[in-house]
Short mmCIF file of C-alpha atoms and ligand atoms in Angstrom, two decimals:
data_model
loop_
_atom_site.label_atom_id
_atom_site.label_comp_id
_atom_site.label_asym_id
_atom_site.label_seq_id
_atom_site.Cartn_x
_atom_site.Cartn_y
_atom_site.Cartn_z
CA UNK A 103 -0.34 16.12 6.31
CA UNK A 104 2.66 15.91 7.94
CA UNK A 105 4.76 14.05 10.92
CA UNK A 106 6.48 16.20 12.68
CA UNK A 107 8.09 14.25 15.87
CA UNK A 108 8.87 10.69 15.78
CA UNK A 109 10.23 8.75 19.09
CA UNK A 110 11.02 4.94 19.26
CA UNK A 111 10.99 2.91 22.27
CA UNK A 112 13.04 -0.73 21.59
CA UNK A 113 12.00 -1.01 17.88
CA UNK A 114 14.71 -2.53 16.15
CA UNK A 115 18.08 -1.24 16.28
CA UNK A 116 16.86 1.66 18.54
CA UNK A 117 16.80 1.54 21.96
CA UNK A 118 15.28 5.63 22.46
CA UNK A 119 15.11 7.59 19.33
CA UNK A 120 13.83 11.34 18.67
CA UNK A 121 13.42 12.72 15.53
CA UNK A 122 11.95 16.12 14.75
CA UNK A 123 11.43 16.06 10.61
CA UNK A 124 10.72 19.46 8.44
CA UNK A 125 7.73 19.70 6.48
CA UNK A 126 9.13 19.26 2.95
CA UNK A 127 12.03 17.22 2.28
CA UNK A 128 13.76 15.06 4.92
CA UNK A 129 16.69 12.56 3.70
CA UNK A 130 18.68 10.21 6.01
CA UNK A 131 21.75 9.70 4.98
CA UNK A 132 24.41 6.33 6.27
CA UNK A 133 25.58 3.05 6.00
CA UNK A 134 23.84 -0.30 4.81
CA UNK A 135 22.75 -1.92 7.90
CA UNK A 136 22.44 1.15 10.24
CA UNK A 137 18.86 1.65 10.56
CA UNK A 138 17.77 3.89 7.91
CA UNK A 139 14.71 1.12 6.86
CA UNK A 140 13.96 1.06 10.34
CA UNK A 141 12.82 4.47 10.37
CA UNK A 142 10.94 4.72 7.69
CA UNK A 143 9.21 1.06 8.78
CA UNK A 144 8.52 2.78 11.97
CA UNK A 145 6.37 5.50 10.52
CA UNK A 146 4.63 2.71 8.14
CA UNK A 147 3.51 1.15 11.58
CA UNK A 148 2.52 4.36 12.63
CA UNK A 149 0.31 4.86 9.59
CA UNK A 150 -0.87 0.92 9.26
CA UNK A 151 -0.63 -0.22 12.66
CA UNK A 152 1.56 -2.95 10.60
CA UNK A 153 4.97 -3.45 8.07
CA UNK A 154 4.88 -4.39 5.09
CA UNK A 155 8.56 -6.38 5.96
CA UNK A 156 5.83 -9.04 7.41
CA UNK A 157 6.21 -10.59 11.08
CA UNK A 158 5.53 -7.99 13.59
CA UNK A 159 7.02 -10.04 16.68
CA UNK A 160 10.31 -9.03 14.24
CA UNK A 161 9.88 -5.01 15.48
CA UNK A 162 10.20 -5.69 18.90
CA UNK A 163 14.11 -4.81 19.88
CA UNK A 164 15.99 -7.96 20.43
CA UNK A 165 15.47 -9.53 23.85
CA UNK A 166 12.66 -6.92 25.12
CA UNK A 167 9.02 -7.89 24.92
CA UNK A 168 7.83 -4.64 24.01
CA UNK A 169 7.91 -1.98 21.41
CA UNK A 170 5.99 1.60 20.76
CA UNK A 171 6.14 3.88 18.26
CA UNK A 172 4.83 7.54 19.03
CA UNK A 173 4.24 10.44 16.42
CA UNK A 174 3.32 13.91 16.18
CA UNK A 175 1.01 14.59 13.38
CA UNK A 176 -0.18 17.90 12.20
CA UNK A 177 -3.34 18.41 9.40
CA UNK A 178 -4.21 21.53 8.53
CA UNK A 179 -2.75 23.48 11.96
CA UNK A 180 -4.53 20.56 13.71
CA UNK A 181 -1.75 18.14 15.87
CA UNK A 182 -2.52 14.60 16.87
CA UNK A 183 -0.80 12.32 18.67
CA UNK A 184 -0.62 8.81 17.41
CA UNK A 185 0.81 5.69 19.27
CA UNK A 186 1.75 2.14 18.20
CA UNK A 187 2.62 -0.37 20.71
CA UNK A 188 3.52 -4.02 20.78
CA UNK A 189 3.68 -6.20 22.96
CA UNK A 190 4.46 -10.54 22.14
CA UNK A 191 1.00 -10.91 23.30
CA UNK A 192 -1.18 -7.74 21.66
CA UNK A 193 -1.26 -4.56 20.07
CA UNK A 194 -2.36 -1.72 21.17
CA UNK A 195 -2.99 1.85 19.14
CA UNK A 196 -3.98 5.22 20.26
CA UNK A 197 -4.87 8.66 19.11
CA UNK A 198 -4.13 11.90 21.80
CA UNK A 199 -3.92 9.18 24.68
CA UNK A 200 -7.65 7.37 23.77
CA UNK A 201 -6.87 3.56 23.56
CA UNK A 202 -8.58 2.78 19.44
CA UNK A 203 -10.12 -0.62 19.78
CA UNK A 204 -10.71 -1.24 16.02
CA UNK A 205 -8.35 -0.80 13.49
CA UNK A 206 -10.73 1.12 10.95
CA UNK A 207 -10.83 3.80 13.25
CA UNK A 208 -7.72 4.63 13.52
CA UNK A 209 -5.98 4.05 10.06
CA UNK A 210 -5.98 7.22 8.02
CA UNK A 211 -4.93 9.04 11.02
CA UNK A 212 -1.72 9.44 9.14
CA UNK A 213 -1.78 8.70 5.46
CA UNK A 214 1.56 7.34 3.97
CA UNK A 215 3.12 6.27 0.56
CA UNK A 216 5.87 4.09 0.66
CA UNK A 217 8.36 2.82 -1.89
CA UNK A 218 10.76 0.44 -1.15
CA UNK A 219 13.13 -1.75 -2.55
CA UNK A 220 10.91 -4.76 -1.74
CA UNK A 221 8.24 -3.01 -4.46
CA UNK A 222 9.32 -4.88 -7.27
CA UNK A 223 8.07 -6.87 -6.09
CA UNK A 224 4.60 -5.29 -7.25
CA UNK A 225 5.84 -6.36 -11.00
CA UNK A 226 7.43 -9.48 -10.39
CA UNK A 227 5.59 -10.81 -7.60
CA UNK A 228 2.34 -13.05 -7.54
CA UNK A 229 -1.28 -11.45 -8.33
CA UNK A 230 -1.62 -11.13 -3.99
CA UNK A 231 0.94 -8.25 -3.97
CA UNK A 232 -0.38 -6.32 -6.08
CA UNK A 233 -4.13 -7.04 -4.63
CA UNK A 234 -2.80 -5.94 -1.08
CA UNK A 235 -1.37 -3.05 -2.64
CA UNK A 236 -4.60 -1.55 -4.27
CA UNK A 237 -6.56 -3.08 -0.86
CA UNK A 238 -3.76 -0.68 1.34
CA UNK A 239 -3.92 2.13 -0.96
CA UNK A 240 -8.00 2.28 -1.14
CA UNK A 241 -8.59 1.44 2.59
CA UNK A 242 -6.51 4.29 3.54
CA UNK A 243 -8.57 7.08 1.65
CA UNK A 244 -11.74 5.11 1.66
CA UNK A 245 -13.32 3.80 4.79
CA UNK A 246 -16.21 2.27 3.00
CA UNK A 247 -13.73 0.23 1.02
CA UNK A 248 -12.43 -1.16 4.27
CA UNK A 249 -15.95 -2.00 5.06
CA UNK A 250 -16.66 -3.58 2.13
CA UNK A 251 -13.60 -5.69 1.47
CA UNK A 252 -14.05 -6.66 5.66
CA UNK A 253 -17.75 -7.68 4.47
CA UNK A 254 -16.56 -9.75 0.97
CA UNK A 255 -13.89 -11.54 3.33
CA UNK A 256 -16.33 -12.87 5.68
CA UNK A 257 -19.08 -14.11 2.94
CA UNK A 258 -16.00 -15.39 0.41
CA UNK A 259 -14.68 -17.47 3.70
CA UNK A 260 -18.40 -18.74 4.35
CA UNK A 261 -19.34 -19.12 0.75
CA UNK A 262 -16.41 -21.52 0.73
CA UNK A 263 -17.43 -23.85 3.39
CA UNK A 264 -20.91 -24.05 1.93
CA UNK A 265 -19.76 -25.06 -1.80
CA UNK A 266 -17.65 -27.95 0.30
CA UNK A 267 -21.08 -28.93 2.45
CA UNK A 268 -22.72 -29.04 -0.81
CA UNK A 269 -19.78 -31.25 -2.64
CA UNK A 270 -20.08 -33.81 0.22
CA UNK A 271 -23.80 -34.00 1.00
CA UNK A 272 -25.48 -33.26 -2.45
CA UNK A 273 -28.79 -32.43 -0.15
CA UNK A 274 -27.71 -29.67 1.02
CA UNK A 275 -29.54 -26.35 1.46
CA UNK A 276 -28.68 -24.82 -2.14
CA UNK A 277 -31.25 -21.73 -1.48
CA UNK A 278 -29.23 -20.47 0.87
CA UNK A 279 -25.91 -20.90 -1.12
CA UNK A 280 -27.40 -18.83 -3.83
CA UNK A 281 -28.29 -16.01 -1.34
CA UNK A 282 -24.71 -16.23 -0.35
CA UNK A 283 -23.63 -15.79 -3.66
CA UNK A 284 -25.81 -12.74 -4.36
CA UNK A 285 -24.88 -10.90 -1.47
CA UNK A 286 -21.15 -11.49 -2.69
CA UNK A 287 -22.41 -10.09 -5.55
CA UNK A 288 -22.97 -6.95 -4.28
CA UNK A 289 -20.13 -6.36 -2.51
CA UNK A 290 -17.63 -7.88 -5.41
CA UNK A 291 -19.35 -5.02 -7.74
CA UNK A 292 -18.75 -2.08 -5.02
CA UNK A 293 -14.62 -3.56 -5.14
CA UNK A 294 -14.53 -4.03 -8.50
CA UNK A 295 -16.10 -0.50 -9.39
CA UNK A 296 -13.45 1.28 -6.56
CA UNK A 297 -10.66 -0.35 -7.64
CA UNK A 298 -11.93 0.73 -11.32
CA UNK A 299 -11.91 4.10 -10.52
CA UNK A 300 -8.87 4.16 -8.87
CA UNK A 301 -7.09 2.35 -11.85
CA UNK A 302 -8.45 4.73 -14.39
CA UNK A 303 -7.42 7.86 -11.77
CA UNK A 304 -3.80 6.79 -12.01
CA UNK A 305 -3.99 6.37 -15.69
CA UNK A 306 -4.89 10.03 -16.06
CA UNK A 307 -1.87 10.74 -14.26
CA UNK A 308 0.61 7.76 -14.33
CA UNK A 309 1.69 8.95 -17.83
CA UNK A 310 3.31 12.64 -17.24
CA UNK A 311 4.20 11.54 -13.94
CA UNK A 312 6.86 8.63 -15.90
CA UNK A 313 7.88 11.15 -18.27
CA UNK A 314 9.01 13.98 -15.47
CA UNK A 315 10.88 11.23 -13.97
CA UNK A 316 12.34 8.83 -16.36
CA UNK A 317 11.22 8.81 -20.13
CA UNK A 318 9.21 9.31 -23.00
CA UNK A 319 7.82 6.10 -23.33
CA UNK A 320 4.29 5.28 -22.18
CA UNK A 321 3.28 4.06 -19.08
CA UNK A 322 -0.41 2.37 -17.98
CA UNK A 323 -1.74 0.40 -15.67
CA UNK A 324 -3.97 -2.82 -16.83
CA UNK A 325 -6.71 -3.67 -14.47
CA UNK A 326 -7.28 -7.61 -14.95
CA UNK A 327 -11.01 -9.17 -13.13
CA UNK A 328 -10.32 -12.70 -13.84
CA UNK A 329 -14.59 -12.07 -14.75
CA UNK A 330 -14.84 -9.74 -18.39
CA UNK A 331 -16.99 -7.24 -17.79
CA UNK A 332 -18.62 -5.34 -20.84
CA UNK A 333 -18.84 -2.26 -18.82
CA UNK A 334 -18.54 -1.35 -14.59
CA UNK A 335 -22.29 -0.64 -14.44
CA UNK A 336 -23.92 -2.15 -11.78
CA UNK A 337 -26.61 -3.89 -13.46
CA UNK A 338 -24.60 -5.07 -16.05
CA UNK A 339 -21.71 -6.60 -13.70
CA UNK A 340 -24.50 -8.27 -11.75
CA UNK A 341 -25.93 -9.67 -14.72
CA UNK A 342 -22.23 -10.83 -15.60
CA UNK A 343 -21.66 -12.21 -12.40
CA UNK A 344 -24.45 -14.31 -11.94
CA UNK A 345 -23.99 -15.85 -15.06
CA UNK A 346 -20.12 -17.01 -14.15
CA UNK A 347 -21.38 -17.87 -10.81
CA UNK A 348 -24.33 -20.23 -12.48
CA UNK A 349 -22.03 -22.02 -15.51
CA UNK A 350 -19.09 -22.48 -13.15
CA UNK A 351 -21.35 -23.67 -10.09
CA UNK A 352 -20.09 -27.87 -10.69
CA UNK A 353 -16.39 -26.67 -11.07
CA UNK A 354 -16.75 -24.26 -7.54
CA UNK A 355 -18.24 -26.80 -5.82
CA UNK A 356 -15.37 -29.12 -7.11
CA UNK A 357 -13.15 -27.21 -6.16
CA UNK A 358 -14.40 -26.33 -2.47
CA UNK A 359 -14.06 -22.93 -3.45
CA UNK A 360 -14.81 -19.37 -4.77
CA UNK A 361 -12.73 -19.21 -8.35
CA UNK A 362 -14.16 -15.87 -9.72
CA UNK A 363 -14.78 -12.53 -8.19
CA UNK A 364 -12.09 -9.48 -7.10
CA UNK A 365 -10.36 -11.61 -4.56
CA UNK A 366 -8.68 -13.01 -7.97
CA UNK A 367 -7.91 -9.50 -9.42
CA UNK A 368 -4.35 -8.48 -11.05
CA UNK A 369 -3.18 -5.87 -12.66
CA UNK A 370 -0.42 -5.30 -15.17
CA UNK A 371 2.07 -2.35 -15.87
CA UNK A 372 1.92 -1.90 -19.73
CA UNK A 373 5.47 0.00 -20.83
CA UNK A 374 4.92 1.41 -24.82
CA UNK A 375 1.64 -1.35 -24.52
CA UNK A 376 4.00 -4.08 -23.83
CA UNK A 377 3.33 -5.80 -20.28
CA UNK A 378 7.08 -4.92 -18.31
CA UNK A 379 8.01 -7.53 -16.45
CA UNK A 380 8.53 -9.25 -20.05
CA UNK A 381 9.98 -6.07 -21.75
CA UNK A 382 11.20 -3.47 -19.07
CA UNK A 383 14.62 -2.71 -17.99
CA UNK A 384 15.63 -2.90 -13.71
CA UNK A 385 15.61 1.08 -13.92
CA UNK A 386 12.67 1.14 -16.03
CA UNK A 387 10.43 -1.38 -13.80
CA UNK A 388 11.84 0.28 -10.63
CA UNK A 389 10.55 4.01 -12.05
CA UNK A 390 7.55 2.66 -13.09
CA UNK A 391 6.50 1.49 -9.80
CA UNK A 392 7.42 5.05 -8.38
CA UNK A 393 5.36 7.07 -10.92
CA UNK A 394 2.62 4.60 -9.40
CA UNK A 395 3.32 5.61 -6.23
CA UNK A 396 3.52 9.41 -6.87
CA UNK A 397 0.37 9.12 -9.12
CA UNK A 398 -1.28 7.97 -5.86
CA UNK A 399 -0.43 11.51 -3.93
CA UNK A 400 -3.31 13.82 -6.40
CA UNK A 401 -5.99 10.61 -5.81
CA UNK A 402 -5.22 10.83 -1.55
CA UNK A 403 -5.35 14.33 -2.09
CA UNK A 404 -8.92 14.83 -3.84
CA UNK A 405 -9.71 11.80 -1.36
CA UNK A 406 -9.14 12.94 2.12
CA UNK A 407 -8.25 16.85 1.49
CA UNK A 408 -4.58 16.49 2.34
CA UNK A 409 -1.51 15.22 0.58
CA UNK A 410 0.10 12.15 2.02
CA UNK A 411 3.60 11.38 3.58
CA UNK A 412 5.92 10.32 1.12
CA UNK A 413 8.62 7.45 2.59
CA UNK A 414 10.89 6.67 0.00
CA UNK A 415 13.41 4.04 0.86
CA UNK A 416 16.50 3.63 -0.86
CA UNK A 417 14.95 4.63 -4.08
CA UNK A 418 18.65 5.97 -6.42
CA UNK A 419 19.76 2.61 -6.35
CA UNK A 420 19.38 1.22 -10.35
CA UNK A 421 18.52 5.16 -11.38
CA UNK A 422 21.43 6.89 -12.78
CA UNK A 423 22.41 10.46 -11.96
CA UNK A 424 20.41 12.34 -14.47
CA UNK A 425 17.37 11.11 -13.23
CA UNK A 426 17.75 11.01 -9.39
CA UNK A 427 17.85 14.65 -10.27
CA UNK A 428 14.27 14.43 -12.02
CA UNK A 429 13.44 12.54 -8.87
CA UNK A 430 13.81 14.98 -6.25
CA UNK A 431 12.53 17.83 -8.08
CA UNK A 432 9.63 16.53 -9.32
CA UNK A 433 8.74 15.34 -5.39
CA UNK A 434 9.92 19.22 -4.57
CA UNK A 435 8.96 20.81 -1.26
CA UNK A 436 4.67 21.13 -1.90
CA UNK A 437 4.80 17.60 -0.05
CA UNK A 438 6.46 15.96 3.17
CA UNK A 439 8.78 13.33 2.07
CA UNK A 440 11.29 10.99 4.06
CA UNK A 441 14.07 9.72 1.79
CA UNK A 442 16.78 7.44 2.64
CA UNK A 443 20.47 6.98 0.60
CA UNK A 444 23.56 5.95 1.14
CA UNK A 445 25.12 8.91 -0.19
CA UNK A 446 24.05 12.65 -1.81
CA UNK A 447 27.18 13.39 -3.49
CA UNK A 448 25.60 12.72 -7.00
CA UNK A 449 23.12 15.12 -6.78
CA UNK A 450 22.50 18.30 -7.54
CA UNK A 451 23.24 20.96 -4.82
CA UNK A 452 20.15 23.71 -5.64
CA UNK A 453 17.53 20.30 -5.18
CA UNK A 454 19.19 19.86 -1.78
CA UNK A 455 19.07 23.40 -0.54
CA UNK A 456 15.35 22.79 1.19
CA UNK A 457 15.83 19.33 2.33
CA UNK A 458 17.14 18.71 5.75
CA UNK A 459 19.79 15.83 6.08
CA UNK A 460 20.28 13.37 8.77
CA UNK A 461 22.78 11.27 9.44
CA UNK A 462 22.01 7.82 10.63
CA UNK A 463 24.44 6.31 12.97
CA UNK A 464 23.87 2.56 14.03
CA UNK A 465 20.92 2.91 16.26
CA UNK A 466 21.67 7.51 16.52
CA UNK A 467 20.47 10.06 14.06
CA UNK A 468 21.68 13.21 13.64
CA UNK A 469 20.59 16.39 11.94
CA UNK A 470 23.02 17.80 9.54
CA UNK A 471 22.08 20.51 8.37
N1 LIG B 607 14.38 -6.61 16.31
C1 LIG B 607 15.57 -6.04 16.15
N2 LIG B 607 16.29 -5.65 17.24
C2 LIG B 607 17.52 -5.07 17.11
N3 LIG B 607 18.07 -4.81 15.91
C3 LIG B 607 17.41 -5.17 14.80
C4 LIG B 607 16.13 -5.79 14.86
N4 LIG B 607 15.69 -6.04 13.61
C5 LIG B 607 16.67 -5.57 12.79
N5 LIG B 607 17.71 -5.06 13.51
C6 LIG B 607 18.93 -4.46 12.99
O1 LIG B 607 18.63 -3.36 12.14
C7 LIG B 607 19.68 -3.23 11.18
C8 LIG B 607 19.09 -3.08 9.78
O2 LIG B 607 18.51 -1.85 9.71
P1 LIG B 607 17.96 -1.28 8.34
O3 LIG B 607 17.33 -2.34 7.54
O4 LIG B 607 17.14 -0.10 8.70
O5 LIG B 607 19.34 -0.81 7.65
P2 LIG B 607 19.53 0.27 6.49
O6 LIG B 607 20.24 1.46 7.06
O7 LIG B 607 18.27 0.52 5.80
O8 LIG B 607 20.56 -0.51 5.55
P3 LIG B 607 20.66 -0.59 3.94
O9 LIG B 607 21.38 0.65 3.47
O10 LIG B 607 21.49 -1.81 3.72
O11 LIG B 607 19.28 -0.72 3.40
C9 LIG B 607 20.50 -4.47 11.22
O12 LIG B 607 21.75 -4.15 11.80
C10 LIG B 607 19.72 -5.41 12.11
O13 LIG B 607 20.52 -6.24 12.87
MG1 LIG B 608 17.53 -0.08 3.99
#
């Protein structure tokens, strides 16, 4: 997959923007502050109708009330046209002109994997990062996930409200409570099984991926169910299930709300078996959440028959010289990437002969070379 024309109308710093990329390596080069992000933000709203920088109302240029984002996309020879646009009031997506009324059909039209500074997050931040992050990442090579997390969402919400009816009027209908709770139960074994899979995916990978770019030391990812499972076989996890559900029933309907099931899920990055964010280094966390991200490009691959767009913002900061290096040529030219820096000087001149460079200019880019 990749983009080959991007234009911006009032998005941020940019007023009118064109940029035509090439299909393997793309950095944009310039200043803090001159709109590299926005660029790369830009194409995440072209891939997820939405950025992860929070508050869309934020995208809109100053003092204009709306904002679009347009791309060219080309799959296999075939070349879509995707639109974004905001307005204070709605938002508004489109695929070769047709207006997409729901979201789910048009995410995946461009598939993207973004790392950004705001990604350690993903290590230091609360369990609800890293949830979103699996819940992006799945959704975009999975419809049925989408489906089925849209489907857990609605019968968590009304679960809720019912274990609050039954704390305040003990007469209430518990029959129809527990066939809330066993329809959650199939859908919470469906997430937990795909986010399973997924997990144990990057773990084949995760490993020689960390040790192209970075070290010898070994890398995994933890999946953490607040709910231990024996095994991810569906009988078994329903079994499992209902018994939490049953001996915690009192506590829930204390509580006024669902406390087990995947909407509670974590993970943890395990460095040499050690959890990170107690043992890691800033260049050690910050590589480790990269070889995540490029361990996701095989999965989308197998997934969806195409590899994704790699948007890599700002990622040599904290990474010395010797391994920028590794950087760029392990991402090589078999895969579109869009990488922003303040400066190339440090790296190696044979790793930069594909790439094309831009120049970003406060609100202008130009192609270098
Ligand atoms: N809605 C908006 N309208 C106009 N300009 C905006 C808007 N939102 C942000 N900006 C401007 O965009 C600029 C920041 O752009 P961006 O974050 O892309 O910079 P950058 O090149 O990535 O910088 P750094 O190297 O520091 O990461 C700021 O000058 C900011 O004022
Ligand atoms: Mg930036």
């Amino acid at each position: 997959m990749e983009i080959k024309q991007l234009n911006l109308i009032q998005f941020r710093n940019y007023k009118r923007l064109e940029i035509k990329f090439s299909k393997t390596m793309n950095i944009l080069i310039g200043e803090n502050g001159v709109g590299k992000t926005n660029i790369l933000e830009a194409i995440e709203v072209l891939s997820l109708t939405k950025s992860h920088r929070g508050n869309d109302n934020n995208l809109i240029q100053y003092n204009e009330d709306t904002m679009k984002v347009k791309g060219t996309i080309s799959v296999e020879q075939i070349i879509r046209k995707l639109e974004v646009e905001y307005s204070e009031k709605c938002k508004k997506t489109k695929i070769n002109g047709t207006t997409i009324p729901r979201i789910g059909d048009y995410i995946a039209s461009l598939n993207t994997i973004v790392f950004s500074p705001d990604d350690i997050e993903i290590i230091k931040g609360s369990p609800n990062i890293r949830r979103s992050l699996l819940n992006m990442e799945l959704s975009q090579i999975s419809k049925a996930y989408l489906i089925h997390t849209n489907q857990y969402n609605k019968l968590l919400k009304t679960r809720n409200e019912y274990l609050k009816i039954l704390y305040t009027n003990h007469l209430g209908d518990k029959s129809y409570f527990d066939i809330l709770t066993e329809k959650l139960i199939d859908k919470a074994i469906l997430i937990y099984q795909m986010r399973h899979n997924y997990i144990l995916k990057i773990n084949e990978i995760i490993e020689s991926v960390f040790k192209d770019i970075h070290s010898h030391l070994s890398l995994q990812i933890k999946y953490e169910p607040n709910v231990e499972f024996s095994s991810f076989e569906e009988e078994k996890m329903r079994e499992t299930l209902r018994k939490v559900y049953q001996k915690n029933y009192q506590k829930e309907r204390n509580y006024g709300m669902t406390l087990f099931g995947p909407h509670r899920d974590d993970f943890t990055f395990l460095l040499d078996g050690k959890d990170i964010k107690l043992v890691g280094s800033e260049g050690q966390k910050k590589a480790a959440i990269l070889a995540y991200k490029l361990s996701c490009i095989p999965i989308f691959e197998e997934q969806t028959g195409t590899k994704p767009v790699l948007l890599l913002d700002d990622i040599f900061s904290e990474i010395d010289e010797k391994r920028q290096n590794k950087i760029l040529k392990y991402i090589g030219k078999d895969i579109q990437s869009i990488i922003t820096t303040t400066d190339v000087k440090r790296i190696r001149k044979s790793l930069l002969k594909d790439a094309t460079i831009f120049k970003v200019i406060s609100g202008t880019v130009e192609r270098m070379i």
